[in-house]
mmCIF file of C-alpha atoms in Angstrom:
data_model
loop_
_atom_site.group_PDB
_atom_site.id
_atom_site.type_symbol
_atom_site.label_atom_id
_atom_site.label_comp_id
_atom_site.label_asym_id
_atom_site.label_seq_id
_atom_site.Cartn_x
_atom_site.Cartn_y
_atom_site.Cartn_z
ATOM 1 C CA MET A 1 10.807 7.507 14.529
ATOM 2 C CA HIS A 2 11.501 4.222 12.816
ATOM 3 C CA GLU A 3 14.861 3.623 11.177
ATOM 4 C CA ARG A 4 15.049 4.831 7.580
ATOM 5 C CA ARG A 5 16.213 2.231 5.094
ATOM 6 C CA SER A 6 16.094 2.278 1.332
ATOM 7 C CA SER A 7 14.998 -0.649 -0.803
ATOM 8 C CA VAL A 8 13.824 1.188 -3.915
ATOM 9 C CA THR A 9 16.130 1.794 -6.853
ATOM 10 C CA PRO A 10 15.655 2.343 -10.570
ATOM 11 C CA ALA A 11 15.935 -0.994 -12.347
ATOM 12 C CA GLY A 12 19.527 -2.027 -12.869
ATOM 13 C CA VAL A 13 20.898 0.274 -10.142
ATOM 14 C CA LYS A 14 21.887 -1.329 -6.857
ATOM 15 C CA SER A 15 22.440 0.990 -3.905
ATOM 16 C CA ALA A 16 24.495 -0.240 -0.954
ATOM 17 C CA ALA A 17 21.386 -0.307 1.230
ATOM 18 C CA HIS A 18 19.487 -2.302 -1.376
ATOM 19 C CA ALA A 19 22.344 -4.775 -1.768
ATOM 20 C CA GLN A 20 22.260 -5.492 1.971
ATOM 21 C CA GLN A 21 18.575 -6.395 1.903
ATOM 22 C CA PRO A 22 18.084 -10.168 1.627
ATOM 23 C CA SER A 23 15.789 -11.488 -1.081
ATOM 24 C CA CYS A 24 12.875 -13.373 0.431
ATOM 25 C CA GLY A 25 9.335 -14.409 -0.392
ATOM 26 C CA LEU A 26 7.750 -12.296 -3.087
ATOM 27 C CA LEU A 27 10.516 -9.713 -3.063
ATOM 28 C CA PRO A 28 12.238 -8.087 -4.777
ATOM 29 C CA LEU A 29 9.539 -6.695 -7.027
ATOM 30 C CA SER A 30 10.750 -5.800 -10.503
ATOM 31 C CA THR A 31 8.897 -4.028 -13.276
ATOM 32 C CA LYS A 32 10.318 -3.940 -16.762
ATOM 33 C CA GLY A 33 8.888 -1.517 -19.318
ATOM 34 C CA LEU A 34 5.553 -1.479 -17.504
ATOM 35 C CA THR A 35 3.064 0.393 -19.682
ATOM 36 C CA LEU A 36 -0.703 0.907 -19.639
ATOM 37 C CA GLN A 37 -2.650 2.499 -22.471
ATOM 38 C CA SER A 38 -6.345 3.160 -22.922
ATOM 39 C CA GLY A 39 -8.138 4.727 -25.872
ATOM 40 C CA GLY A 40 -4.851 5.623 -27.479
ATOM 41 C CA HIS A 41 -3.646 7.468 -24.374
ATOM 42 C CA ARG A 42 -0.664 6.384 -22.296
ATOM 43 C CA LEU A 43 -1.681 6.227 -18.639
ATOM 44 C CA ILE A 44 1.431 4.476 -17.306
ATOM 45 C CA GLY A 45 4.639 4.745 -19.290
ATOM 46 C CA ASN A 46 7.646 2.417 -19.396
ATOM 47 C CA ILE A 47 8.181 2.015 -15.650
ATOM 48 C CA ASN A 48 11.332 0.163 -14.603
ATOM 49 C CA LEU A 49 11.708 -0.373 -10.868
ATOM 50 C CA THR A 50 13.321 -2.725 -8.408
ATOM 51 C CA ILE A 51 11.768 -2.650 -4.943
ATOM 52 C CA GLY A 52 13.225 -4.751 -2.163
ATOM 53 C CA PRO A 53 12.070 -6.009 1.238
ATOM 54 C CA GLY A 54 12.287 -4.493 4.674
ATOM 55 C CA THR A 55 10.930 -0.988 4.122
ATOM 56 C CA LEU A 56 7.674 0.909 3.847
ATOM 57 C CA THR A 57 7.384 2.300 0.324
ATOM 58 C CA VAL A 58 5.274 5.414 -0.206
ATOM 59 C CA VAL A 59 3.991 6.187 -3.710
ATOM 60 C CA MET A 60 3.466 9.908 -4.322
ATOM 61 C CA GLY A 61 2.430 12.272 -7.089
ATOM 62 C CA ALA A 62 -0.222 14.782 -8.041
ATOM 63 C CA ASN A 63 -3.797 13.788 -8.843
ATOM 64 C CA GLY A 64 -3.834 11.881 -12.125
ATOM 65 C CA ALA A 65 -0.146 10.979 -11.934
ATOM 66 C CA GLY A 66 -0.944 7.248 -12.025
ATOM 67 C CA LYS A 67 -0.461 6.235 -8.389
ATOM 68 C CA SER A 68 -3.621 4.151 -8.055
ATOM 69 C CA LEU A 69 -3.152 2.636 -11.504
ATOM 70 C CA LEU A 70 0.362 1.539 -10.575
ATOM 71 C CA LEU A 71 -0.893 -0.231 -7.447
ATOM 72 C CA ARG A 72 -3.659 -1.957 -9.386
ATOM 73 C CA LEU A 73 -1.139 -3.141 -11.969
ATOM 74 C CA LEU A 74 1.217 -4.476 -9.295
ATOM 75 C CA HIS A 75 -1.654 -6.313 -7.576
ATOM 76 C CA GLY A 76 -3.001 -7.720 -10.835
ATOM 77 C CA LEU A 77 -6.361 -5.967 -10.757
ATOM 78 C CA ILE A 78 -5.672 -4.644 -14.251
ATOM 79 C CA ALA A 79 -3.361 -6.021 -16.921
ATOM 80 C CA PRO A 80 -0.595 -3.907 -18.461
ATOM 81 C CA THR A 81 -0.573 -3.140 -22.163
ATOM 82 C CA SER A 82 3.071 -4.183 -22.250
ATOM 83 C CA GLY A 83 5.966 -4.887 -19.943
ATOM 84 C CA ALA A 84 6.497 -7.334 -17.100
ATOM 85 C CA ILE A 85 5.829 -7.533 -13.361
ATOM 86 C CA LEU A 86 8.004 -10.004 -11.475
ATOM 87 C CA TRP A 87 7.582 -10.907 -7.830
ATOM 88 C CA GLY A 88 10.656 -12.698 -6.525
ATOM 89 C CA GLY A 89 11.582 -13.341 -10.146
ATOM 90 C CA GLN A 90 8.202 -14.930 -10.926
ATOM 91 C CA PRO A 91 5.477 -13.475 -13.168
ATOM 92 C CA LEU A 92 2.426 -12.186 -11.344
ATOM 93 C CA ASP A 93 -0.273 -14.870 -11.168
ATOM 94 C CA ALA A 94 -3.236 -15.913 -9.021
ATOM 95 C CA ALA A 95 -1.038 -17.733 -6.511
ATOM 96 C CA ILE A 96 1.052 -14.613 -5.930
ATOM 97 C CA ARG A 97 -2.058 -12.431 -5.624
ATOM 98 C CA ARG A 98 -3.316 -14.679 -2.828
ATOM 99 C CA ARG A 99 -0.237 -13.691 -0.847
ATOM 100 C CA GLN A 100 -1.165 -10.019 -1.152
ATOM 101 C CA ALA A 101 -3.980 -7.767 0.061
ATOM 102 C CA MET A 102 -5.236 -4.333 -0.909
ATOM 103 C CA VAL A 103 -7.218 -1.622 0.885
ATOM 104 C CA PHE A 104 -8.853 1.143 -1.130
ATOM 105 C CA GLN A 105 -9.558 4.791 -0.378
ATOM 106 C CA ARG A 106 -13.244 4.062 0.056
ATOM 107 C CA PRO A 107 -13.673 1.018 2.287
ATOM 108 C CA VAL A 108 -15.883 -1.794 1.071
ATOM 109 C CA VAL A 109 -17.660 -3.699 3.841
ATOM 110 C CA LEU A 110 -20.041 -6.622 3.634
ATOM 111 C CA ARG A 111 -23.689 -6.290 4.631
ATOM 112 C CA ARG A 112 -23.247 -8.247 7.819
ATOM 113 C CA SER A 113 -21.834 -7.754 11.285
ATOM 114 C CA VAL A 114 -18.300 -6.559 11.958
ATOM 115 C CA ALA A 115 -17.382 -10.023 13.255
ATOM 116 C CA ALA A 116 -18.925 -11.733 10.229
ATOM 117 C CA ASN A 117 -16.799 -9.568 7.938
ATOM 118 C CA ILE A 118 -13.708 -11.085 9.562
ATOM 119 C CA ASP A 119 -15.177 -14.596 9.544
ATOM 120 C CA PHE A 120 -15.723 -14.294 5.796
ATOM 121 C CA VAL A 121 -12.045 -13.551 5.181
ATOM 122 C CA LEU A 122 -10.915 -16.321 7.497
ATOM 123 C CA GLY A 123 -13.078 -18.628 5.386
ATOM 124 C CA LEU A 124 -11.197 -17.494 2.290
ATOM 125 C CA ARG A 125 -8.053 -18.753 3.995
ATOM 126 C CA GLY A 126 -9.739 -22.119 4.380
ATOM 127 C CA LYS A 127 -10.177 -21.698 8.120
ATOM 128 C CA ARG A 128 -13.301 -22.213 10.174
ATOM 129 C CA ALA A 129 -14.568 -19.214 12.111
ATOM 130 C CA ASN A 130 -12.189 -18.820 15.037
ATOM 131 C CA LYS A 131 -13.484 -16.453 17.706
ATOM 132 C CA THR A 132 -10.080 -16.047 19.317
ATOM 133 C CA GLU A 133 -8.338 -15.075 16.081
ATOM 134 C CA ARG A 134 -11.244 -12.862 15.047
ATOM 135 C CA ASP A 135 -11.300 -11.063 18.396
ATOM 136 C CA GLU A 136 -7.535 -10.548 18.280
ATOM 137 C CA LEU A 137 -7.855 -8.919 14.861
ATOM 138 C CA LEU A 138 -10.719 -6.690 15.956
ATOM 139 C CA ALA A 139 -8.877 -5.700 19.125
ATOM 140 C CA HIS A 140 -5.821 -4.940 16.992
ATOM 141 C CA VAL A 141 -7.802 -2.302 15.071
ATOM 142 C CA GLY A 142 -9.874 -1.080 18.034
ATOM 143 C CA LEU A 143 -13.196 -2.604 16.960
ATOM 144 C CA LEU A 144 -13.724 -5.450 19.387
ATOM 145 C CA GLY A 145 -16.498 -3.533 21.150
ATOM 146 C CA GLN A 146 -18.431 -3.271 17.872
ATOM 147 C CA ALA A 147 -18.112 -6.942 16.882
ATOM 148 C CA ARG A 148 -21.880 -7.545 16.769
ATOM 149 C CA GLN A 149 -22.737 -4.221 15.137
ATOM 150 C CA PRO A 150 -23.711 -4.096 11.446
ATOM 151 C CA ALA A 151 -20.596 -3.039 9.564
ATOM 152 C CA ARG A 152 -22.556 -0.518 7.469
ATOM 153 C CA LEU A 153 -23.340 1.463 10.660
ATOM 154 C CA LEU A 154 -19.682 2.110 11.434
ATOM 155 C CA SER A 155 -18.204 5.539 10.834
ATOM 156 C CA GLY A 156 -15.943 6.064 7.842
ATOM 157 C CA GLY A 157 -12.810 5.705 9.937
ATOM 158 C CA GLU A 158 -14.140 2.576 11.634
ATOM 159 C CA GLN A 159 -15.038 1.031 8.281
ATOM 160 C CA GLN A 160 -11.514 1.682 7.050
ATOM 161 C CA ARG A 161 -10.094 0.008 10.157
ATOM 162 C CA LEU A 162 -12.373 -2.964 9.488
ATOM 163 C CA ALA A 163 -11.111 -3.072 5.903
ATOM 164 C CA LEU A 164 -7.560 -3.139 7.258
ATOM 165 C CA ALA A 165 -8.449 -5.920 9.693
ATOM 166 C CA ARG A 166 -9.885 -7.991 6.850
ATOM 167 C CA ALA A 167 -6.744 -7.415 4.795
ATOM 168 C CA LEU A 168 -4.535 -8.440 7.706
ATOM 169 C CA ALA A 169 -6.693 -11.534 8.270
ATOM 170 C CA LEU A 170 -5.312 -12.799 4.959
ATOM 171 C CA GLN A 171 -1.835 -12.678 6.522
ATOM 172 C CA PRO A 172 -0.444 -10.973 3.409
ATOM 173 C CA GLU A 173 3.223 -10.705 2.612
ATOM 174 C CA ILE A 174 2.425 -7.584 0.596
ATOM 175 C CA LEU A 175 -0.104 -4.940 1.654
ATOM 176 C CA PHE A 176 -1.226 -2.296 -0.855
ATOM 177 C CA LEU A 177 -2.918 0.802 0.591
ATOM 178 C CA ASP A 178 -4.477 3.267 -1.853
ATOM 179 C CA GLU A 179 -4.878 6.567 0.018
ATOM 180 C CA PRO A 180 -6.542 4.836 2.986
ATOM 181 C CA THR A 181 -6.797 8.044 5.050
ATOM 182 C CA ALA A 182 -7.667 10.550 2.306
ATOM 183 C CA SER A 183 -11.172 11.285 3.593
ATOM 184 C CA LEU A 184 -10.637 10.673 7.305
ATOM 185 C CA ASP A 185 -10.365 13.046 10.257
ATOM 186 C CA PRO A 186 -6.983 13.465 12.020
ATOM 187 C CA ALA A 187 -7.780 11.062 14.867
ATOM 188 C CA SER A 188 -8.816 8.297 12.463
ATOM 189 C CA THR A 189 -5.731 8.968 10.358
ATOM 190 C CA VAL A 190 -3.469 8.495 13.364
ATOM 191 C CA MET A 191 -5.145 5.182 14.193
ATOM 192 C CA ILE A 192 -4.792 3.910 10.605
ATOM 193 C CA GLU A 193 -1.142 4.939 10.481
ATOM 194 C CA ASP A 194 -0.484 3.125 13.757
ATOM 195 C CA ILE A 195 -2.075 -0.092 12.454
ATOM 196 C CA VAL A 196 -0.059 0.140 9.249
ATOM 197 C CA MET A 197 3.204 0.735 11.089
ATOM 198 C CA ARG A 198 2.573 -2.252 13.352
ATOM 199 C CA ALA A 199 1.998 -4.467 10.304
ATOM 200 C CA HIS A 200 5.170 -3.098 8.752
ATOM 201 C CA ARG A 201 7.218 -3.777 11.891
ATOM 202 C CA GLN A 202 5.885 -7.334 11.940
ATOM 203 C CA GLY A 203 7.332 -7.970 8.487
ATOM 204 C CA THR A 204 4.598 -7.077 6.001
ATOM 205 C CA LYS A 205 5.870 -5.154 2.987
ATOM 206 C CA VAL A 206 3.697 -2.047 2.641
ATOM 207 C CA PHE A 207 3.053 0.048 -0.463
ATOM 208 C CA PHE A 208 1.243 3.201 0.688
ATOM 209 C CA VAL A 209 -0.217 5.707 -1.786
ATOM 210 C CA THR A 210 -0.689 9.209 -0.421
ATOM 211 C CA HIS A 211 -0.812 12.795 -1.649
ATOM 212 C CA ASP A 212 -0.143 14.042 1.897
ATOM 213 C CA ILE A 213 3.509 15.122 2.164
ATOM 214 C CA GLY A 214 3.336 15.248 5.964
ATOM 215 C CA GLN A 215 2.059 11.686 6.071
ATOM 216 C CA ALA A 216 4.758 10.560 3.662
ATOM 217 C CA ARG A 217 7.419 12.131 5.884
ATOM 218 C CA ARG A 218 6.001 10.277 8.885
ATOM 219 C CA LEU A 219 5.759 6.861 7.271
ATOM 220 C CA ALA A 220 8.099 6.467 4.334
ATOM 221 C CA ASP A 221 11.390 4.641 4.208
ATOM 222 C CA ASP A 222 11.337 4.848 0.407
ATOM 223 C CA VAL A 223 9.494 7.132 -2.013
ATOM 224 C CA VAL A 224 8.389 6.358 -5.552
ATOM 225 C CA PHE A 225 7.327 9.607 -7.247
ATOM 226 C CA LEU A 226 5.150 9.600 -10.363
ATOM 227 C CA TYR A 227 4.601 12.448 -12.784
ATOM 228 C CA GLN A 228 2.271 12.111 -15.757
ATOM 229 C CA GLY A 229 2.289 8.307 -15.573
ATOM 230 C CA THR A 230 6.057 7.914 -15.322
ATOM 231 C CA VAL A 231 8.330 7.344 -12.343
ATOM 232 C CA THR A 232 10.636 10.341 -12.246
ATOM 233 C CA GLU A 233 12.247 9.429 -8.949
ATOM 234 C CA ALA A 234 12.744 6.408 -6.696
ATOM 235 C CA ALA A 235 14.824 7.136 -3.631
ATOM 236 C CA SER A 236 15.120 6.852 0.117
ATOM 237 C CA ALA A 237 12.715 9.144 1.935
ATOM 238 C CA GLU A 238 15.642 11.032 3.449
ATOM 239 C CA ASN A 239 17.172 11.788 0.052
ATOM 240 C CA PHE A 240 13.829 12.500 -1.607
ATOM 241 C CA PHE A 241 12.709 15.121 0.882
ATOM 242 C CA LYS A 242 16.162 16.644 1.317
ATOM 243 C CA ALA A 243 16.963 17.056 -2.376
ATOM 244 C CA PRO A 244 14.446 15.807 -4.966
ATOM 245 C CA ALA A 245 16.280 14.912 -8.166
ATOM 246 C CA SER A 246 13.562 15.973 -10.632
ATOM 247 C CA GLU A 247 11.948 19.373 -11.146
ATOM 248 C CA ALA A 248 8.500 17.800 -10.891
ATOM 249 C CA ALA A 249 9.308 16.233 -7.510
ATOM 250 C CA GLN A 250 10.881 19.436 -6.202
ATOM 251 C CA ALA A 251 7.826 21.418 -7.229
ATOM 252 C CA TYR A 252 5.545 18.877 -5.558
ATOM 253 C CA VAL A 253 7.470 19.014 -2.279
ATOM 254 C CA ASP A 254 7.444 22.827 -2.450
ATOM 255 C CA GLY A 255 3.687 22.891 -3.077
ATOM 256 C CA ARG A 256 4.042 24.183 -6.632
ATOM 257 C CA ILE A 257 2.398 22.775 -9.759
ATOM 258 C CA VAL A 258 4.426 21.836 -12.839
ATOM 259 C CA LEU A 259 2.418 21.567 -16.050
#
């Protein structure tokens, strides 16, 4: 078990654990009145968060709660209707996005070999194809033996590991994972979790969306819980699972549905 630390607090509230976390790089992340509307409907509503470094943050909530939308807002894939997103006190821009990476629930691989998928990302970093670095990345995710194989012929779990390898090839400070194991078998899930935990231990800040409470218990240092597009709770994993502060979160942990 990795040590549980908390770096997530509602905006304006500083816990002792959060205060001890040094500010570095793109962190802390702050959102102020973050709101997303579409067609007259509020999808994300007035989210105020401060999320610090040093921990693995799991984002939870029922289907339709806004988990994936929140990640896409934080990564700049969609623009908020109102509110602000600040990384290390700076507004989100293209330069900040280049220091981040995101992996989706359904992996997207290029129509080329496994090795060429990695070479493409290394090229985005302005680096020439480097067999040593590429092989280290593929070995890291257990795909070195399939380096010459067309990526589209990999299994679903293997494709997701390749997607993770490509994300890690960017050497991101922030790694967003949107339910990366939702459709995978248990063995593939264990492998993905291991890769993510290794990245976390090496200093990458991870935001991990999951609806799997068991997975959240295994991975989370902090939990951000969404209900109907609003954050109803942001707490350490220990406190969240021991005594959720909101009825919606308690019902979710208990396996009940609150309408």
